[in-house]
PDB file of C-alpha atoms in Angstrom:
ATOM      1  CA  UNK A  24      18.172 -10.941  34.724  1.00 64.00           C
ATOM      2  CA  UNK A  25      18.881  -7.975  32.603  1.00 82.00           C
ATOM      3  CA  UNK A  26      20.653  -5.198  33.795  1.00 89.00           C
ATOM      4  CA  UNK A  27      19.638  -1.195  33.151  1.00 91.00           C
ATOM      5  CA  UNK A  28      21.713  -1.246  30.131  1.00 93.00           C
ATOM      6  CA  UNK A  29      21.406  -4.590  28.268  1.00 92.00           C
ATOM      7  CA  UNK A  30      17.577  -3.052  28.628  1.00 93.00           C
ATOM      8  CA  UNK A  31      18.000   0.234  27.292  1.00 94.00           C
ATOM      9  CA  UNK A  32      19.841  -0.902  24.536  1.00 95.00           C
ATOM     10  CA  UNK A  33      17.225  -3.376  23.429  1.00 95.00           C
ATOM     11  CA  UNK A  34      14.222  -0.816  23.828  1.00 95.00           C
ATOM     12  CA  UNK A  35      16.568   1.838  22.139  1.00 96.00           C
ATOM     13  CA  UNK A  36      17.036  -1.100  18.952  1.00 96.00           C
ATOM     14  CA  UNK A  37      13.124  -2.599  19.236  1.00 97.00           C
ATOM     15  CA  UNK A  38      11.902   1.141  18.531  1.00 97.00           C
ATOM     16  CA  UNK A  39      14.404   1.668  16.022  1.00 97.00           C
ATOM     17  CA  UNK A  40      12.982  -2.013  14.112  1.00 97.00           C
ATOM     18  CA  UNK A  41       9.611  -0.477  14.473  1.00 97.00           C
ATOM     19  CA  UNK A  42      10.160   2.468  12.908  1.00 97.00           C
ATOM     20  CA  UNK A  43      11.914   0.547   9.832  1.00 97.00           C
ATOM     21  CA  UNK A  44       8.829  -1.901   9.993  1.00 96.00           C
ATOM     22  CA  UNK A  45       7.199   0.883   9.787  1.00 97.00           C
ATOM     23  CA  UNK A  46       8.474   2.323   6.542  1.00 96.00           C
ATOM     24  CA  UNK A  47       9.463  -0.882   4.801  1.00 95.00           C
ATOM     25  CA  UNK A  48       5.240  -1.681   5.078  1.00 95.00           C
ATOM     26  CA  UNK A  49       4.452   1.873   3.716  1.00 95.00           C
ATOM     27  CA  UNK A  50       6.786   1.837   0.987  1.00 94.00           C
ATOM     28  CA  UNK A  51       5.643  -2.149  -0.247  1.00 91.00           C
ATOM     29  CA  UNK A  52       1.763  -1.129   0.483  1.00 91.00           C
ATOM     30  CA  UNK A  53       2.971   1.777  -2.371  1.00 91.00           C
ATOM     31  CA  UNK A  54       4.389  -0.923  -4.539  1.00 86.00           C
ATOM     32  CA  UNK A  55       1.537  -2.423  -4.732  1.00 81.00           C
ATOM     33  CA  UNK A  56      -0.706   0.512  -5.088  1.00 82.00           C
ATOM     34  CA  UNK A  57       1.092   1.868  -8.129  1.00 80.00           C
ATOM     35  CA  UNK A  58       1.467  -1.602  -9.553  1.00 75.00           C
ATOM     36  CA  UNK A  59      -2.443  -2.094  -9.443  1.00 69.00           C
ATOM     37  CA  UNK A  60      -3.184   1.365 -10.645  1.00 70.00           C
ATOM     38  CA  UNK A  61      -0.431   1.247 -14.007  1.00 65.00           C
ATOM     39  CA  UNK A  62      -2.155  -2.126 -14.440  1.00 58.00           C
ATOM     40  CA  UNK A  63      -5.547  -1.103 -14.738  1.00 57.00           C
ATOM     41  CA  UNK A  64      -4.076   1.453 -17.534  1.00 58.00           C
ATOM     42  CA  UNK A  65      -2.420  -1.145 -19.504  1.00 62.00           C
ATOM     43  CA  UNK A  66      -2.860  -3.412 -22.330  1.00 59.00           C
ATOM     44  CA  UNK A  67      -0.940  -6.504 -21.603  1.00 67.00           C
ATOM     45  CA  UNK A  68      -0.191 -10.271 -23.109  1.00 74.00           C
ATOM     46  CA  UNK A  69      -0.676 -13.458 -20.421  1.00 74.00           C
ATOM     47  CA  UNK A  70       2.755 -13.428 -20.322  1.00 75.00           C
ATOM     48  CA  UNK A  71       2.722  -9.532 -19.290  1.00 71.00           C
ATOM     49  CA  UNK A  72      -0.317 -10.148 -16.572  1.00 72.00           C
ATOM     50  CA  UNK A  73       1.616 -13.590 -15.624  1.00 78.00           C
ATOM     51  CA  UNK A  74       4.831 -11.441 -14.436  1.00 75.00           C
ATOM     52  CA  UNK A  75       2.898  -8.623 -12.802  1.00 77.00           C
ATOM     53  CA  UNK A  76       0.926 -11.403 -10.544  1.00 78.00           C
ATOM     54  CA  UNK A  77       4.031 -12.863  -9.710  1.00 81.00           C
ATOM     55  CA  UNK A  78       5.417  -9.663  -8.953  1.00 77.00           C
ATOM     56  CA  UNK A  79       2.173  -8.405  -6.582  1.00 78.00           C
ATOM     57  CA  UNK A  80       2.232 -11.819  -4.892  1.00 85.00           C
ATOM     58  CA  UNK A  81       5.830 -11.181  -4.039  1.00 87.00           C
ATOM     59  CA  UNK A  82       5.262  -7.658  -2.798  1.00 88.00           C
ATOM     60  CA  UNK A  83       2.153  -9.017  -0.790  1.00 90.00           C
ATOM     61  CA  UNK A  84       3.970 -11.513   0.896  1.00 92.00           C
ATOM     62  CA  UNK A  85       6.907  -9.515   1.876  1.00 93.00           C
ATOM     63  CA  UNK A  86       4.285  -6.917   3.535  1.00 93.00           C
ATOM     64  CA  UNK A  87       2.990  -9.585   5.290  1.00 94.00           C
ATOM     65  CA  UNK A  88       6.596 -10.975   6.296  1.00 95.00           C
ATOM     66  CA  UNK A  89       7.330  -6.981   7.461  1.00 95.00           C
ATOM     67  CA  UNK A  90       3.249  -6.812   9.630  1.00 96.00           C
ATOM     68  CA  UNK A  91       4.282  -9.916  11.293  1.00 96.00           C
ATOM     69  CA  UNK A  92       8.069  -8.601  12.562  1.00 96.00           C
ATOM     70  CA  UNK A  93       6.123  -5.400  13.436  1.00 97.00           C
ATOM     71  CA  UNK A  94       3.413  -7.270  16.094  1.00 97.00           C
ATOM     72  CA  UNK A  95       6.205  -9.148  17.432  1.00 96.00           C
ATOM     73  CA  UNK A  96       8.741  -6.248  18.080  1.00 97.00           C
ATOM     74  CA  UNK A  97       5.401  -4.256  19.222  1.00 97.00           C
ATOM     75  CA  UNK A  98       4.586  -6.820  21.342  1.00 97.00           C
ATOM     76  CA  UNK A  99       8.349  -6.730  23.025  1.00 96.00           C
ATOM     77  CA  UNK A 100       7.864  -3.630  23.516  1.00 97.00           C
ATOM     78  CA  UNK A 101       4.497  -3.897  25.148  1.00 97.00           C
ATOM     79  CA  UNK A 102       6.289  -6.343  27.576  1.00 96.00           C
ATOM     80  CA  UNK A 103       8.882  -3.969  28.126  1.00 94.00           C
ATOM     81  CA  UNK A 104       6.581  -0.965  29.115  1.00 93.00           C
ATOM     82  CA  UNK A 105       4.882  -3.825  31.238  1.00 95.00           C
ATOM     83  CA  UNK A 106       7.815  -5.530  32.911  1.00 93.00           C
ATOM     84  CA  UNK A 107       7.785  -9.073  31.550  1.00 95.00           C
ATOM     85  CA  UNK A 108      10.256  -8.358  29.355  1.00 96.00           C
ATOM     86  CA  UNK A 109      12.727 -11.121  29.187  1.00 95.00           C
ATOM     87  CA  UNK A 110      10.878 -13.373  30.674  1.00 96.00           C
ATOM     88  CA  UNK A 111       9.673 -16.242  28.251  1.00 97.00           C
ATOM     89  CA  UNK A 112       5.586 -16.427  27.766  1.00 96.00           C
ATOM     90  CA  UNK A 113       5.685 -20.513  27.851  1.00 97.00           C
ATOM     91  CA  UNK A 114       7.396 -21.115  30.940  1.00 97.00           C
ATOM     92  CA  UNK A 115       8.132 -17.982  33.066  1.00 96.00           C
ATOM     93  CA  UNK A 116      11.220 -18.550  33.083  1.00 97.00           C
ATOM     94  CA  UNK A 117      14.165 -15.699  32.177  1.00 96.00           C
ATOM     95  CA  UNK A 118      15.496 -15.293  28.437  1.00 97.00           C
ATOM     96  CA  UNK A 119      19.082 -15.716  27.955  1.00 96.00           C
ATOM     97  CA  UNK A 120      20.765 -12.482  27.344  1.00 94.00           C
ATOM     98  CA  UNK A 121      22.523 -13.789  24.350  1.00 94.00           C
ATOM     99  CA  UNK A 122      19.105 -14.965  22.800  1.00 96.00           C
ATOM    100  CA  UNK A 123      17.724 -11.320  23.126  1.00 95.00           C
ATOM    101  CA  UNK A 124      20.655 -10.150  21.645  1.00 93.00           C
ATOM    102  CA  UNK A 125      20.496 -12.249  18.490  1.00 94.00           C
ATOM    103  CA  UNK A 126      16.935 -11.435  18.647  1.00 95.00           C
ATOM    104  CA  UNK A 127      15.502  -8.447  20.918  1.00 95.00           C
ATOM    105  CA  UNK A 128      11.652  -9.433  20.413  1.00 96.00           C
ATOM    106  CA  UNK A 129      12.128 -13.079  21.276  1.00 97.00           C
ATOM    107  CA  UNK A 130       9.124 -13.770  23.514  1.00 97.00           C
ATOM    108  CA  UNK A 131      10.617 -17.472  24.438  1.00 97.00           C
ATOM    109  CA  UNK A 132      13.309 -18.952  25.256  1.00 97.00           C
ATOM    110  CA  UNK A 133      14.998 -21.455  23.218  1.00 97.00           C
ATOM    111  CA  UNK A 134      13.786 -24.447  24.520  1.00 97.00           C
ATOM    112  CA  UNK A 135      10.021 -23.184  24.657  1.00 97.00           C
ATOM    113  CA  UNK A 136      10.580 -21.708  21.046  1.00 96.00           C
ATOM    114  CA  UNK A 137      12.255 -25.375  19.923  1.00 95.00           C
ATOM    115  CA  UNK A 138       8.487 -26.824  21.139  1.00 95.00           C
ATOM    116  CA  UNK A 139       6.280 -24.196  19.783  1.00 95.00           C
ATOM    117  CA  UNK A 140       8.055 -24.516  16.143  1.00 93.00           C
ATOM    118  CA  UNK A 141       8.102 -28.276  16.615  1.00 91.00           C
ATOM    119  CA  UNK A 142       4.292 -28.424  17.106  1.00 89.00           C
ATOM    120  CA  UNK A 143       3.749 -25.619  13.896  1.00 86.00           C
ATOM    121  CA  UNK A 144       5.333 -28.133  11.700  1.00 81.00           C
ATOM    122  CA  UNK A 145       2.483 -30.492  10.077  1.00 77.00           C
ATOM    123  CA  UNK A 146       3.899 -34.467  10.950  1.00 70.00           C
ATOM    124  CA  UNK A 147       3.138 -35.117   7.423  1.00 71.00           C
ATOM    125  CA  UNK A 148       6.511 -33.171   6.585  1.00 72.00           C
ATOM    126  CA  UNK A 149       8.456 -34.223   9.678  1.00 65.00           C
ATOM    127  CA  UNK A 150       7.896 -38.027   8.817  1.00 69.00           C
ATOM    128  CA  UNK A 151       9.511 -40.340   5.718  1.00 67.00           C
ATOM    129  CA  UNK A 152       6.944 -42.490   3.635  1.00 58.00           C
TER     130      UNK A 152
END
């Protein structure tokens, strides 16, 4: 189990991640904002409009990278505030410390997590031909 401290210092870094998350998804939503808006004003060549794609898919992606870190950390922290913090959603049983450590909004424990990834990979790409 965690003790008083190992929690506070996880809640104290969890709201600190969301409040980075936080910026990091306002400052790439403004990326992408001021790209679409100087496009819209500019001639360009394919090669031009090619780039600036690239660029917005990029920018899109890591915003959606940045929304997903934010729903996990909020949900840590929602399990926190409830209680279950620690406590891995698959099984019940407890976290290891060390695991929350490396990663404070870890929701499973390692050999849950291990499954859950295992079953998110298509067999197509786990298997040779």
């Amino acid at each position: 189990t965690l003790d008083k401290n190992s929690m506070h210092s996880l809640k104290t870094w969890l709201l600190a991640r969301e409040a980075e998350m936080l910026a990091e998804i306002e400052a790439g939503q403004k990326a992408i904002d001021v790209s679409a808006s100087s496009d819209m004003r500019e001639v360009n060549d394919l090669e031009d409009q090619a780039s600036k794609r690239e660029r917005t898919t990029v920018q899109d992606a890591e915003v959606q990278r940045d929304s997903n870190e934010l729903a996990d950390v909020r949900a840590a922290i929602a399990r926190l505030t409830d209680g279950s913090y620690g406590t891995c959603i698959d099984c019940g049983q407890p976290i290891e410390l060390q695991r929350l450590v490396a990663m404070p909004a870890a929701a499973r424990c390692l050999a849950c997590q291990t499954q859950f990834e295992a079953r998110a990979i298509p067999a197509s790409l786990t298997t040779r031909s």
